[in-house]
mmCIF file of N, CA and C in Angstrom:
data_model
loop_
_atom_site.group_PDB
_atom_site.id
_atom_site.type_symbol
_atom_site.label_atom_id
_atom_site.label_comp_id
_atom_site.label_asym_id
_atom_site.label_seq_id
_atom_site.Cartn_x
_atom_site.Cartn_y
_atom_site.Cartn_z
ATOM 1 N N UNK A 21 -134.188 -44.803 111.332
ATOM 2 C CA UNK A 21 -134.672 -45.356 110.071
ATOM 3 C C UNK A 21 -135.762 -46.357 110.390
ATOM 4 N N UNK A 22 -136.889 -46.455 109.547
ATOM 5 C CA UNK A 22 -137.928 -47.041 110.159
ATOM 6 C C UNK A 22 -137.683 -48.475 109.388
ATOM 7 N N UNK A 23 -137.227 -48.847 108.415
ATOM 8 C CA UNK A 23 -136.418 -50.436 108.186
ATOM 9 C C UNK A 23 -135.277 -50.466 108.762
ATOM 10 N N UNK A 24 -134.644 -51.321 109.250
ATOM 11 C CA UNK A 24 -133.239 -52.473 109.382
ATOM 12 C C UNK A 24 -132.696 -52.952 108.019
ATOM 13 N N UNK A 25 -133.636 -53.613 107.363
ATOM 14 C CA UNK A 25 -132.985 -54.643 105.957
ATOM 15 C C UNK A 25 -134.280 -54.156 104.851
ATOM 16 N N UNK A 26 -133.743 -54.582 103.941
ATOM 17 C CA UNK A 26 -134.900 -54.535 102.495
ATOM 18 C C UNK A 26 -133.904 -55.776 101.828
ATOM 19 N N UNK A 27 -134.654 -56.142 100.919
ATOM 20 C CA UNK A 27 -134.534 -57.318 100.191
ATOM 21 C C UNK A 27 -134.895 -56.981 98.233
ATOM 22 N N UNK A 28 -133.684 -57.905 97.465
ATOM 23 C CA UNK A 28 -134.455 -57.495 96.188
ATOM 24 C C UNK A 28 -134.131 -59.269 95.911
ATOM 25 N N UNK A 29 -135.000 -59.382 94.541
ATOM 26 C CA UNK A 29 -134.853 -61.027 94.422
ATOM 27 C C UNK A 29 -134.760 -61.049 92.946
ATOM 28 N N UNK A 30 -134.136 -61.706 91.986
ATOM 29 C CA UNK A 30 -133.964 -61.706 90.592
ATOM 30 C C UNK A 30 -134.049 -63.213 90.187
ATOM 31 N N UNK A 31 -134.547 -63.648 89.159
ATOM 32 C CA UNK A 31 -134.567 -65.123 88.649
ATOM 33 C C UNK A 31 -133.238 -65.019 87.317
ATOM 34 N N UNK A 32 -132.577 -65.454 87.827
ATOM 35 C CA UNK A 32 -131.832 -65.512 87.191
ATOM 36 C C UNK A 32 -131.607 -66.878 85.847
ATOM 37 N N UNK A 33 -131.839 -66.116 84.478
ATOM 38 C CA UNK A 33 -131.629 -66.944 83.466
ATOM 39 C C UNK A 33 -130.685 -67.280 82.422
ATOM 40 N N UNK A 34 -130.028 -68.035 81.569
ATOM 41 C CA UNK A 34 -129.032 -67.965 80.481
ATOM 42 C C UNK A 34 -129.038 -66.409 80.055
ATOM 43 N N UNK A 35 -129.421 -65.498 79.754
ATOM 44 C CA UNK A 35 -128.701 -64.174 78.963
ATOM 45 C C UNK A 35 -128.137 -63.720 80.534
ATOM 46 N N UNK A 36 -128.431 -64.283 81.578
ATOM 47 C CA UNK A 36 -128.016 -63.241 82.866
ATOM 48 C C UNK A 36 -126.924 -64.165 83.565
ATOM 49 N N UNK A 37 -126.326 -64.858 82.654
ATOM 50 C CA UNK A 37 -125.096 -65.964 83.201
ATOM 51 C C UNK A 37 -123.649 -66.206 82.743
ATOM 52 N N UNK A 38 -122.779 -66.283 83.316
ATOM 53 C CA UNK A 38 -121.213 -65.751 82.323
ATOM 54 C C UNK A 38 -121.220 -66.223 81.539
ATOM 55 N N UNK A 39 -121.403 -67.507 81.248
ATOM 56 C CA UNK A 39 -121.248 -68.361 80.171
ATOM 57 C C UNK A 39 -122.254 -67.923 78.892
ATOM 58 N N UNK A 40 -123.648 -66.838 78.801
ATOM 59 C CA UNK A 40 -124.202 -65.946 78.038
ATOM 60 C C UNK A 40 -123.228 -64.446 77.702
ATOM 61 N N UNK A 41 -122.765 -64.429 78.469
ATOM 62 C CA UNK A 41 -122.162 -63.099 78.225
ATOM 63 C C UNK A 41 -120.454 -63.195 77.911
ATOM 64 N N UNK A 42 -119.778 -64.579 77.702
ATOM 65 C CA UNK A 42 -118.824 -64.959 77.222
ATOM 66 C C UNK A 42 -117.707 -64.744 78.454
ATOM 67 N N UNK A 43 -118.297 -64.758 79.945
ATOM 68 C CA UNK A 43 -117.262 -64.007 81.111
ATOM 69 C C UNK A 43 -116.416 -65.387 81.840
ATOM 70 N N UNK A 44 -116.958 -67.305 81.106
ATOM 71 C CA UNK A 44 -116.532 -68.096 82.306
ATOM 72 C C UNK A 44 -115.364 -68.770 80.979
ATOM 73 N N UNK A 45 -114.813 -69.406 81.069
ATOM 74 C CA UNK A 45 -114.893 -70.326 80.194
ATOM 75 C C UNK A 45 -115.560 -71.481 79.902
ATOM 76 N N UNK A 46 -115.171 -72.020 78.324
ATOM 77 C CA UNK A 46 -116.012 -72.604 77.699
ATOM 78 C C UNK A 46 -116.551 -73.751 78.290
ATOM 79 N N UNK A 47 -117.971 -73.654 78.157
ATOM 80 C CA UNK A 47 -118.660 -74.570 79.323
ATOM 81 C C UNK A 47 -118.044 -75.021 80.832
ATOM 82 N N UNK A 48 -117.865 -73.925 81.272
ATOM 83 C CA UNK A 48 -117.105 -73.782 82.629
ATOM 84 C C UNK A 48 -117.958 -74.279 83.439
ATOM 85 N N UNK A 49 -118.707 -72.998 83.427
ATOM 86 C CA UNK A 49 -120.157 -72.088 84.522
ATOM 87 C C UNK A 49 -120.816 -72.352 83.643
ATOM 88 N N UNK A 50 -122.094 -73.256 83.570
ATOM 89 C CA UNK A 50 -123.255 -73.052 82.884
ATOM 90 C C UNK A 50 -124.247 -72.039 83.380
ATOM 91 N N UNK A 51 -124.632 -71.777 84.604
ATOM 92 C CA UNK A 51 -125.531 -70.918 85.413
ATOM 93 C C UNK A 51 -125.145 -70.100 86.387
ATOM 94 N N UNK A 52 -123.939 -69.554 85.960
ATOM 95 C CA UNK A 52 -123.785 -69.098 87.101
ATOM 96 C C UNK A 52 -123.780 -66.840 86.704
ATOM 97 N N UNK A 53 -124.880 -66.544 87.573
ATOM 98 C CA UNK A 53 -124.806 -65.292 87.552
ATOM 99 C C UNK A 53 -123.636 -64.288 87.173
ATOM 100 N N UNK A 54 -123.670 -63.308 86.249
ATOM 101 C CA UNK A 54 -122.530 -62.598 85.889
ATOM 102 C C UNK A 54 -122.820 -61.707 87.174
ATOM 103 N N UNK A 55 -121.298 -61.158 87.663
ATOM 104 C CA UNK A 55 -121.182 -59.959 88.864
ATOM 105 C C UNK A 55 -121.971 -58.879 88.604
ATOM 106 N N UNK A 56 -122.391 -58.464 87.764
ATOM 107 C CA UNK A 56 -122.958 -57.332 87.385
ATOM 108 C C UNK A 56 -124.420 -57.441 87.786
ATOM 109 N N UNK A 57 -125.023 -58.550 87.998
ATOM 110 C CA UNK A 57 -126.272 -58.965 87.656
ATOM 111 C C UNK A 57 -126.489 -59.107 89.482
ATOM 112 N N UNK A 58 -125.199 -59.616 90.384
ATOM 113 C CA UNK A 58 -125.223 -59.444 91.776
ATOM 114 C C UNK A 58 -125.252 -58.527 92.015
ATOM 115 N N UNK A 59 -124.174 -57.879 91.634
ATOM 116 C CA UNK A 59 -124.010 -56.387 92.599
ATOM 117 C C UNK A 59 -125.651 -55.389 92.085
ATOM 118 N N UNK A 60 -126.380 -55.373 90.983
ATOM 119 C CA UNK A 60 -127.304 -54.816 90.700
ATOM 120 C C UNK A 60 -128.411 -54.996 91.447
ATOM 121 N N UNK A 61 -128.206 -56.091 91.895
ATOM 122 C CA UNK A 61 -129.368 -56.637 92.807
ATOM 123 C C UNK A 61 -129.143 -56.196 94.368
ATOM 124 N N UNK A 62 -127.781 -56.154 94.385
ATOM 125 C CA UNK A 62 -126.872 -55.401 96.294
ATOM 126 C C UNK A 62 -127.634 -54.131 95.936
ATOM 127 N N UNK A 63 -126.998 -53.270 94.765
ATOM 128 C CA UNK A 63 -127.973 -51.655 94.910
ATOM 129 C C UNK A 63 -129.177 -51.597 95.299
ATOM 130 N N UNK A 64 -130.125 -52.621 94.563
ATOM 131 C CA UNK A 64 -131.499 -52.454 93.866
ATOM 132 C C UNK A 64 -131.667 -52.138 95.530
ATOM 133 N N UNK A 65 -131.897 -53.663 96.403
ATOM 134 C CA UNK A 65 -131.926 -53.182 97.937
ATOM 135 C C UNK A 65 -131.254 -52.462 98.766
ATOM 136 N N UNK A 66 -130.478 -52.018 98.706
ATOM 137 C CA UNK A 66 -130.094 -50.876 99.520
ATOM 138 C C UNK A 66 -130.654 -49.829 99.353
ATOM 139 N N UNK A 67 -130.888 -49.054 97.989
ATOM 140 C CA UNK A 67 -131.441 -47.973 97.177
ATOM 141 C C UNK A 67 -133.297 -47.928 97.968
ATOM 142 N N UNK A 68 -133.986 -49.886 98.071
ATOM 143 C CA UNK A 68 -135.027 -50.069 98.728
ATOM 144 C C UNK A 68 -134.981 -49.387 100.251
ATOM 145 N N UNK A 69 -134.087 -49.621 100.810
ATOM 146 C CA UNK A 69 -134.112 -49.442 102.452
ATOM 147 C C UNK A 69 -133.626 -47.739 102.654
ATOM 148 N N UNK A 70 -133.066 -47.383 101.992
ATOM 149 C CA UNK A 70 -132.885 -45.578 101.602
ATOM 150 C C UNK A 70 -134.390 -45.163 101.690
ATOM 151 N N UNK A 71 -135.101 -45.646 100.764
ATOM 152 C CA UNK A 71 -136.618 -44.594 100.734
ATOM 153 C C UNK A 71 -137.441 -44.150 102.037
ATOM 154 N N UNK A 72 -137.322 -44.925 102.995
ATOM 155 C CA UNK A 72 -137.827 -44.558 103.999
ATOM 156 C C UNK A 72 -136.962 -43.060 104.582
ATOM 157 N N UNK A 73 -136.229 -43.405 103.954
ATOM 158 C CA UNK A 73 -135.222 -42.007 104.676
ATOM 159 C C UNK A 73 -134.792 -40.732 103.662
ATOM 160 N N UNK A 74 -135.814 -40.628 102.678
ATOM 161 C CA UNK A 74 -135.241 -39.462 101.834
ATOM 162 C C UNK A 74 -136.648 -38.484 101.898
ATOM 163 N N UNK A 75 -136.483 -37.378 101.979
ATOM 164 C CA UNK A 75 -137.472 -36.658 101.918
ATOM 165 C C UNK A 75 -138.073 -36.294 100.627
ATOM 166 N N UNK A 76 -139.099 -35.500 100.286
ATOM 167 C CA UNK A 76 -139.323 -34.916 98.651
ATOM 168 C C UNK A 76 -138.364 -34.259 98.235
ATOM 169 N N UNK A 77 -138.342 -34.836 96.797
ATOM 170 C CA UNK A 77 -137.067 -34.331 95.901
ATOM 171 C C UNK A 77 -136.125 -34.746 96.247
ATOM 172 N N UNK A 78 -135.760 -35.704 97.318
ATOM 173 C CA UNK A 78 -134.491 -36.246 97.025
ATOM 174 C C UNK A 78 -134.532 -37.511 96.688
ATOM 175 N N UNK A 79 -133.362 -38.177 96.005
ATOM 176 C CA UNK A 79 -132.885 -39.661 95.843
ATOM 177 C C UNK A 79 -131.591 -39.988 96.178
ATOM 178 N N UNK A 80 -131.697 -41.063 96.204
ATOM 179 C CA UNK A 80 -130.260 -41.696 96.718
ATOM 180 C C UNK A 80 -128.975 -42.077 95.614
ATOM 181 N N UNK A 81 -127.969 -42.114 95.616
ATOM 182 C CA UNK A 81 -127.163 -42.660 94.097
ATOM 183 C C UNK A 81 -125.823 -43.522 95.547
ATOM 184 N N UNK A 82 -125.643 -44.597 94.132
ATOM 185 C CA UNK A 82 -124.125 -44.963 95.010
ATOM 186 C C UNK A 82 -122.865 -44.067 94.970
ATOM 187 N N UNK A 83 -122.450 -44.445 95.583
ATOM 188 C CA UNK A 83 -120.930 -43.817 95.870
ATOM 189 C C UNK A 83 -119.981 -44.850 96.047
ATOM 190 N N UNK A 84 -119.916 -46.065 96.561
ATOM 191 C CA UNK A 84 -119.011 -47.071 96.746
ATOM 192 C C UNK A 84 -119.606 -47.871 96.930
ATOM 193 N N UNK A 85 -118.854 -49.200 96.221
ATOM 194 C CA UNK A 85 -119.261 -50.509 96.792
ATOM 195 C C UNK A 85 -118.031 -51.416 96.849
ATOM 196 N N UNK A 86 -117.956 -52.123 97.930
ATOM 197 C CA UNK A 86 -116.803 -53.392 97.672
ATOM 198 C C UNK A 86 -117.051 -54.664 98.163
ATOM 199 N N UNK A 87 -116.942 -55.331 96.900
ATOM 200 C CA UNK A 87 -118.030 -56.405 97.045
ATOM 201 C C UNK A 87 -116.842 -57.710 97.260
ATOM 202 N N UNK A 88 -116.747 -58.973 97.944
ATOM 203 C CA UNK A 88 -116.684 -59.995 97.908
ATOM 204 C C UNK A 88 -117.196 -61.415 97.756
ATOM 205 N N UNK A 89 -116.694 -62.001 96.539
ATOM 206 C CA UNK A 89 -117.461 -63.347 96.022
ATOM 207 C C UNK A 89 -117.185 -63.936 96.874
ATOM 208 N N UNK A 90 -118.306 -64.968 97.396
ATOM 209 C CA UNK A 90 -118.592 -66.361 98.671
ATOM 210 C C UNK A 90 -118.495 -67.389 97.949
ATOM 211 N N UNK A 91 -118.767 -67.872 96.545
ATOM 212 C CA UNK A 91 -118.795 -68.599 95.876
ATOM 213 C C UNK A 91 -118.244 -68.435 94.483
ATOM 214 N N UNK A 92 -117.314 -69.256 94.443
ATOM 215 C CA UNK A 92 -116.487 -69.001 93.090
ATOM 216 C C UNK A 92 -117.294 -70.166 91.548
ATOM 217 N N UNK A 93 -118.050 -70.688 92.228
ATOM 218 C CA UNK A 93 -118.346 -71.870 91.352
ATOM 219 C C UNK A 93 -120.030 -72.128 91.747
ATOM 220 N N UNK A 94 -120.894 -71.761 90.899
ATOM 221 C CA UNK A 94 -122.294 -72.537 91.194
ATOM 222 C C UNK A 94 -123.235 -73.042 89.639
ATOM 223 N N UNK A 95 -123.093 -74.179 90.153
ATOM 224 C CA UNK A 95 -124.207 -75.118 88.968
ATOM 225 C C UNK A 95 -125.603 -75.421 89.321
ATOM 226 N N UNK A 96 -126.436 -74.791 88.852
ATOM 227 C CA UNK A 96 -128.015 -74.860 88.584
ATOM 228 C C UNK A 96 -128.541 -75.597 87.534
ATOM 229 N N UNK A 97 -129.663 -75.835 87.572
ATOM 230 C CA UNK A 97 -130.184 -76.425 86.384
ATOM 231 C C UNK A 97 -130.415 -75.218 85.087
ATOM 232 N N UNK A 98 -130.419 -75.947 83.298
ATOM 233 C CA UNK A 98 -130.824 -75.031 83.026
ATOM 234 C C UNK A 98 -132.098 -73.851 82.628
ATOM 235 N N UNK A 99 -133.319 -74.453 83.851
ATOM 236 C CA UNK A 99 -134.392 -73.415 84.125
ATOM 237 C C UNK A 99 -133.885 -72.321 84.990
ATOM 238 N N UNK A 100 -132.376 -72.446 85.266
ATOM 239 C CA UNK A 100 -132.341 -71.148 85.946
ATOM 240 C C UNK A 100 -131.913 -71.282 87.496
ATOM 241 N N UNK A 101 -131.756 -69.870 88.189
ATOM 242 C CA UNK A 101 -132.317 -70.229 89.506
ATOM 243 C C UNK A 101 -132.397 -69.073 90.222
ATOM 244 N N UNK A 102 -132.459 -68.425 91.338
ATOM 245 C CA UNK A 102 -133.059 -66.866 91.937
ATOM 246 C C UNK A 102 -132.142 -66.420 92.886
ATOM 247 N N UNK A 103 -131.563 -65.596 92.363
ATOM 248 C CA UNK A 103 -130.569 -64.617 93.286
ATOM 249 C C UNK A 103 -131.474 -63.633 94.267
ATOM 250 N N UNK A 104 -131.028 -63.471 95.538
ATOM 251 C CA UNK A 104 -131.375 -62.883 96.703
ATOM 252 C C UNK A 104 -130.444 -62.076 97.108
ATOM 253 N N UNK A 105 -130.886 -60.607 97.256
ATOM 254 C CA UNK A 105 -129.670 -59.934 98.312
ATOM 255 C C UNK A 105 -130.539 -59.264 99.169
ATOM 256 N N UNK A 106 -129.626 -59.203 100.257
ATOM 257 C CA UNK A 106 -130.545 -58.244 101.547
ATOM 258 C C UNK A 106 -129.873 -57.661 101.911
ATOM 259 N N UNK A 107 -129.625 -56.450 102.007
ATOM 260 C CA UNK A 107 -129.716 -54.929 103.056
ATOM 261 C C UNK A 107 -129.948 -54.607 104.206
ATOM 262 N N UNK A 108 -128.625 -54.455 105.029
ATOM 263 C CA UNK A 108 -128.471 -54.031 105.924
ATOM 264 C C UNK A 108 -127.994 -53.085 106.071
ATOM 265 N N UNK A 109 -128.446 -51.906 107.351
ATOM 266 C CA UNK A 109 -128.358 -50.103 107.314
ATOM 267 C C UNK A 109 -127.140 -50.340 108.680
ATOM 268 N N UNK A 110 -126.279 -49.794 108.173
ATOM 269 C CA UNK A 110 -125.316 -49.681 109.512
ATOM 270 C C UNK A 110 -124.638 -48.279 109.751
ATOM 271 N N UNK A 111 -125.516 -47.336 109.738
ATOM 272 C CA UNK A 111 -125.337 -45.968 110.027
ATOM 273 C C UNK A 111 -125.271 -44.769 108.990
ATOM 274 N N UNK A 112 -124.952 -43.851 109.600
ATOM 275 C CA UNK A 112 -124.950 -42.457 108.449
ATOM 276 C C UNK A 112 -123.771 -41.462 108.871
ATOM 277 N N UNK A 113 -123.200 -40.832 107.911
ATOM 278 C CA UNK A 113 -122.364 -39.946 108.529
ATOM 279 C C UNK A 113 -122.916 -38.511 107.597
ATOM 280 N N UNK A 114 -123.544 -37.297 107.878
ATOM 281 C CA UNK A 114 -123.891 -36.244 106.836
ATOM 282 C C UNK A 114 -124.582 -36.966 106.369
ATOM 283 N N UNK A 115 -124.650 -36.835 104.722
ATOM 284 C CA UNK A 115 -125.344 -37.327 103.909
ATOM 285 C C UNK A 115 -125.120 -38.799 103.459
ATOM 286 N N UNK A 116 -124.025 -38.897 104.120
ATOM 287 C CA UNK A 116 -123.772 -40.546 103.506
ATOM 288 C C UNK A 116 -124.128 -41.891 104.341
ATOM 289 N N UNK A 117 -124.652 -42.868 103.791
ATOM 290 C CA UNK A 117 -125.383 -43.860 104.360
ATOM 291 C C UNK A 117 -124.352 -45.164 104.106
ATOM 292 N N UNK A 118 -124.350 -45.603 105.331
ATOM 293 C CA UNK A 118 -123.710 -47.044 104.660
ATOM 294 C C UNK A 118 -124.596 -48.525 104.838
ATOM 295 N N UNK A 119 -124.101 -49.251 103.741
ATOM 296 C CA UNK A 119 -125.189 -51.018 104.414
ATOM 297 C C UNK A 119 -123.947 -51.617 103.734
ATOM 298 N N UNK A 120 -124.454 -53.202 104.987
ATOM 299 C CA UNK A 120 -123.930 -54.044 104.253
ATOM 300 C C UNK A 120 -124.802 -55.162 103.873
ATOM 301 N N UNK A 121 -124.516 -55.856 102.773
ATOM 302 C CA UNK A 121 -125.454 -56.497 102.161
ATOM 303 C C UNK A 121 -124.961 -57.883 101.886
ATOM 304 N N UNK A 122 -126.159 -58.712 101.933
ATOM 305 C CA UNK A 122 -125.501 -60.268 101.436
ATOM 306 C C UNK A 122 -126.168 -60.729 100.555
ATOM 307 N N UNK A 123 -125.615 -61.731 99.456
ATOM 308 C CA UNK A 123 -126.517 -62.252 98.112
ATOM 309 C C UNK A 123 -126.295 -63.249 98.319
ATOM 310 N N UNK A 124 -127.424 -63.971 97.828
ATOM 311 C CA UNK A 124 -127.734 -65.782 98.303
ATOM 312 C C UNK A 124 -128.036 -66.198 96.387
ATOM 313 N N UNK A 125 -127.856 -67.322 96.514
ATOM 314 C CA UNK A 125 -129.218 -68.351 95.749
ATOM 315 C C UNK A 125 -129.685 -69.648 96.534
ATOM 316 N N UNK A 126 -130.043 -70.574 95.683
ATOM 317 C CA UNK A 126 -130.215 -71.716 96.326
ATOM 318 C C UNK A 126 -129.032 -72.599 97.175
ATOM 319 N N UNK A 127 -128.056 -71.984 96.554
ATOM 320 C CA UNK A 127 -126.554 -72.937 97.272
ATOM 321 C C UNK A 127 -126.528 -72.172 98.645
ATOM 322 N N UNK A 128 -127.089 -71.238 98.953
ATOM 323 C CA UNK A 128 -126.616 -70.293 100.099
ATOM 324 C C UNK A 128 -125.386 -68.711 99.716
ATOM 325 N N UNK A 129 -124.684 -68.580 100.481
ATOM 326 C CA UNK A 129 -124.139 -67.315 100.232
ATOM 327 C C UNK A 129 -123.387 -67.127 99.127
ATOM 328 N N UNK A 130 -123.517 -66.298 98.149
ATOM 329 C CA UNK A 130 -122.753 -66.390 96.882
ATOM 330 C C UNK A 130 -121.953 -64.829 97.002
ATOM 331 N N UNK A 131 -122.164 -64.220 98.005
ATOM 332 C CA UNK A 131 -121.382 -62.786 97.744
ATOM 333 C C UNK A 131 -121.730 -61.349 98.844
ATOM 334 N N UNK A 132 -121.133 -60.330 98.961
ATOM 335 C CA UNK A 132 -121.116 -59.897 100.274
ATOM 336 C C UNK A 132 -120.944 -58.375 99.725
ATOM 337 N N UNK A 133 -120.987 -57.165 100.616
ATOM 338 C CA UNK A 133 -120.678 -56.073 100.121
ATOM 339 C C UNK A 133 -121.080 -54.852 101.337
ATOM 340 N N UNK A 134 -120.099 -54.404 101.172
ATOM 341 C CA UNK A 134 -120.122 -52.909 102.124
ATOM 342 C C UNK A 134 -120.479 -51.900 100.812
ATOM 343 N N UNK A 135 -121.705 -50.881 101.468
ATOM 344 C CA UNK A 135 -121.959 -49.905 100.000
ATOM 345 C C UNK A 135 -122.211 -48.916 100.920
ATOM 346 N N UNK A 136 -122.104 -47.649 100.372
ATOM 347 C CA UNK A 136 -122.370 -46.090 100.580
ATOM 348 C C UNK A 136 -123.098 -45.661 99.404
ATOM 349 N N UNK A 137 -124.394 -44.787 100.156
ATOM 350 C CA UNK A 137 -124.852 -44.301 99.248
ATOM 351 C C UNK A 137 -125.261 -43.089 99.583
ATOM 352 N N UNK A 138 -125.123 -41.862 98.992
ATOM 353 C CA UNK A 138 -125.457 -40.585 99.633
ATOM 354 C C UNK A 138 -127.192 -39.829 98.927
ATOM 355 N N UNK A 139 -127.232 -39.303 99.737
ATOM 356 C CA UNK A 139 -128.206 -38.612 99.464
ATOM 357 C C UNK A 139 -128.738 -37.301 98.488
ATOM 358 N N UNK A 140 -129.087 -36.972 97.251
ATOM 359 C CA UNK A 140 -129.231 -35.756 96.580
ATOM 360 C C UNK A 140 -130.233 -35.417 96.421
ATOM 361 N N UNK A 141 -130.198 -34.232 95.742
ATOM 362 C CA UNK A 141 -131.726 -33.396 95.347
ATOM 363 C C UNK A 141 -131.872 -33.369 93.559
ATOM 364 N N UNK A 142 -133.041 -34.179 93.700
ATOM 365 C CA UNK A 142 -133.043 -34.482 92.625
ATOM 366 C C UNK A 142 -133.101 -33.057 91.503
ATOM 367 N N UNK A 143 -133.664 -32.103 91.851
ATOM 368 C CA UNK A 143 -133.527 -30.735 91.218
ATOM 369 C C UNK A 143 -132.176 -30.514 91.224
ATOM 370 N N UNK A 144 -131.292 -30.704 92.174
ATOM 371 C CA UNK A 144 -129.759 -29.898 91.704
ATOM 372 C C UNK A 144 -129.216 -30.934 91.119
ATOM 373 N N UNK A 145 -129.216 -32.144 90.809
ATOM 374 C CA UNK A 145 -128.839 -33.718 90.101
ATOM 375 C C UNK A 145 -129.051 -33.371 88.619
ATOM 376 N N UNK A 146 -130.106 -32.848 88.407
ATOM 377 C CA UNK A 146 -130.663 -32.657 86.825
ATOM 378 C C UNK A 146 -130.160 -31.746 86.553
ATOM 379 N N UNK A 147 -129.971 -30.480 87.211
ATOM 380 C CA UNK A 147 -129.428 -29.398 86.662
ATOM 381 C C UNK A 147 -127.574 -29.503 86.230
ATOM 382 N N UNK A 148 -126.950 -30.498 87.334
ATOM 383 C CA UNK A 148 -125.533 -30.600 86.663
ATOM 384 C C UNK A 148 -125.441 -31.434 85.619
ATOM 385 N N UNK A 149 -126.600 -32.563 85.711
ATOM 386 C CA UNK A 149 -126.564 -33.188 84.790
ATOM 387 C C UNK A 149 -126.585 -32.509 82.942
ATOM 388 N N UNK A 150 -127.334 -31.572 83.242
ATOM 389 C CA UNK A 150 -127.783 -30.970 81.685
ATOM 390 C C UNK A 150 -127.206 -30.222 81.684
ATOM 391 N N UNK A 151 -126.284 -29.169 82.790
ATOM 392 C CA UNK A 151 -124.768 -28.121 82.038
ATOM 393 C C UNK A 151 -124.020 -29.213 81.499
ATOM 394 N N UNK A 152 -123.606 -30.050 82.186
ATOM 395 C CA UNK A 152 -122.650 -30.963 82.120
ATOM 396 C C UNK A 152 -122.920 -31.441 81.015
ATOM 397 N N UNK A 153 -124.091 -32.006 80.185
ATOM 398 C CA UNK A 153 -124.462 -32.365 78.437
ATOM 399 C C UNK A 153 -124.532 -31.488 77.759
ATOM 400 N N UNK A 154 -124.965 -30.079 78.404
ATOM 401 C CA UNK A 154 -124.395 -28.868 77.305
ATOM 402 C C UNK A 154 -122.847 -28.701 76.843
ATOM 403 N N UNK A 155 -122.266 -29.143 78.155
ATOM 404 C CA UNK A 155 -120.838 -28.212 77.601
ATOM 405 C C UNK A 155 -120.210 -29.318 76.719
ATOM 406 N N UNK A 156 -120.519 -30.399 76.911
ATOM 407 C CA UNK A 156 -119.817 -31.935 76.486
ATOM 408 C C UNK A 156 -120.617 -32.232 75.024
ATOM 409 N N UNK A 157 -121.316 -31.311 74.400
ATOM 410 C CA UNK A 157 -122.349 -31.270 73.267
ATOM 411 C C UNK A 157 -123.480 -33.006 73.252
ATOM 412 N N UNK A 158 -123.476 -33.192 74.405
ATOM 413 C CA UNK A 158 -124.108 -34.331 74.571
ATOM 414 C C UNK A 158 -125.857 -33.966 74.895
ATOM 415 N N UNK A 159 -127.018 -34.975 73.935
ATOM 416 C CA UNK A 159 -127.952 -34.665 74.410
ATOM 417 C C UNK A 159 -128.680 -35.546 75.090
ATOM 418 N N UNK A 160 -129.019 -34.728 76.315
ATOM 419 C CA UNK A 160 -129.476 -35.376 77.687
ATOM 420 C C UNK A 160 -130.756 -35.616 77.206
ATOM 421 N N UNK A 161 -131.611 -36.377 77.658
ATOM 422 C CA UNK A 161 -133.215 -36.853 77.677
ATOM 423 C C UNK A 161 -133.353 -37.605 78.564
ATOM 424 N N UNK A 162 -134.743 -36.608 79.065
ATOM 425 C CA UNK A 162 -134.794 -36.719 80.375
ATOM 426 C C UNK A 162 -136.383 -36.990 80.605
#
């Protein structure tokens, strides 16, 4: 693989914080990132450090992640403050890739994660995708 790590970076603001999305209690967590908003940011880079390694027509999708919080508690100001995760490639087995990844902000480590992500073709991806919305009377748009 011609990267080691990739990196994604998010500024994280009030609609992207538990206490916006009703997840801490009341005035618990003022700033503190909802999980969803970490772990999105663990994919975003890993999914980054995959591209070097997929050929035409294919993409990458997850398959697993298991993530552990480093920080149960972080207070920022309320301008916010910038979540970091980085990607690390720690082998392949077939089609499946694994990294492990770490997410920061300004406090330092806020969270951790082993992920797998395998490899598809994006032509046979679309095609189960749209039997699969035919038979389920669901319409796909694509």
């Amino acid at each position: 693989m011609k990267y080691r790590t990739a990196e994604a970076s998010l500024r994280v603001m009030p609609p992207d914080t538990a206490e916006a999305t009703h997840q801490s209690p009341e005035g618990d967590l003022q700033v503190v990132p909802t999980a969803s908003r970490m772990i999105e940011l663990m994919e975003i880079a890993a999914s980054r450090l995959m591209k070097s390694r997929l050929g035409d027509g294919e993409s990458s999708v997850a398959v697993a992640m298991n993530v552990t919080y480093a920080a149960a508690s972080l207070r920022h100001p309320q301008g916010g403050s910038t979540m970091r995760a980085v990607a690390a490639y720690h082998g392949i087995a077939g089609r499946l890739h694994r990294f492990k990844i770490n997410a920061f902000d300004e406090s330092g480590l806020i969270g951790t994660a082993e992920h797998t992500r395998a490899v598809v073709v994006e032509r046979r991806l679309t095609s189960v995708a749209r039997r699969i919305a035919g038979e389920s009377g669901m319409l796909l748009l694509m």
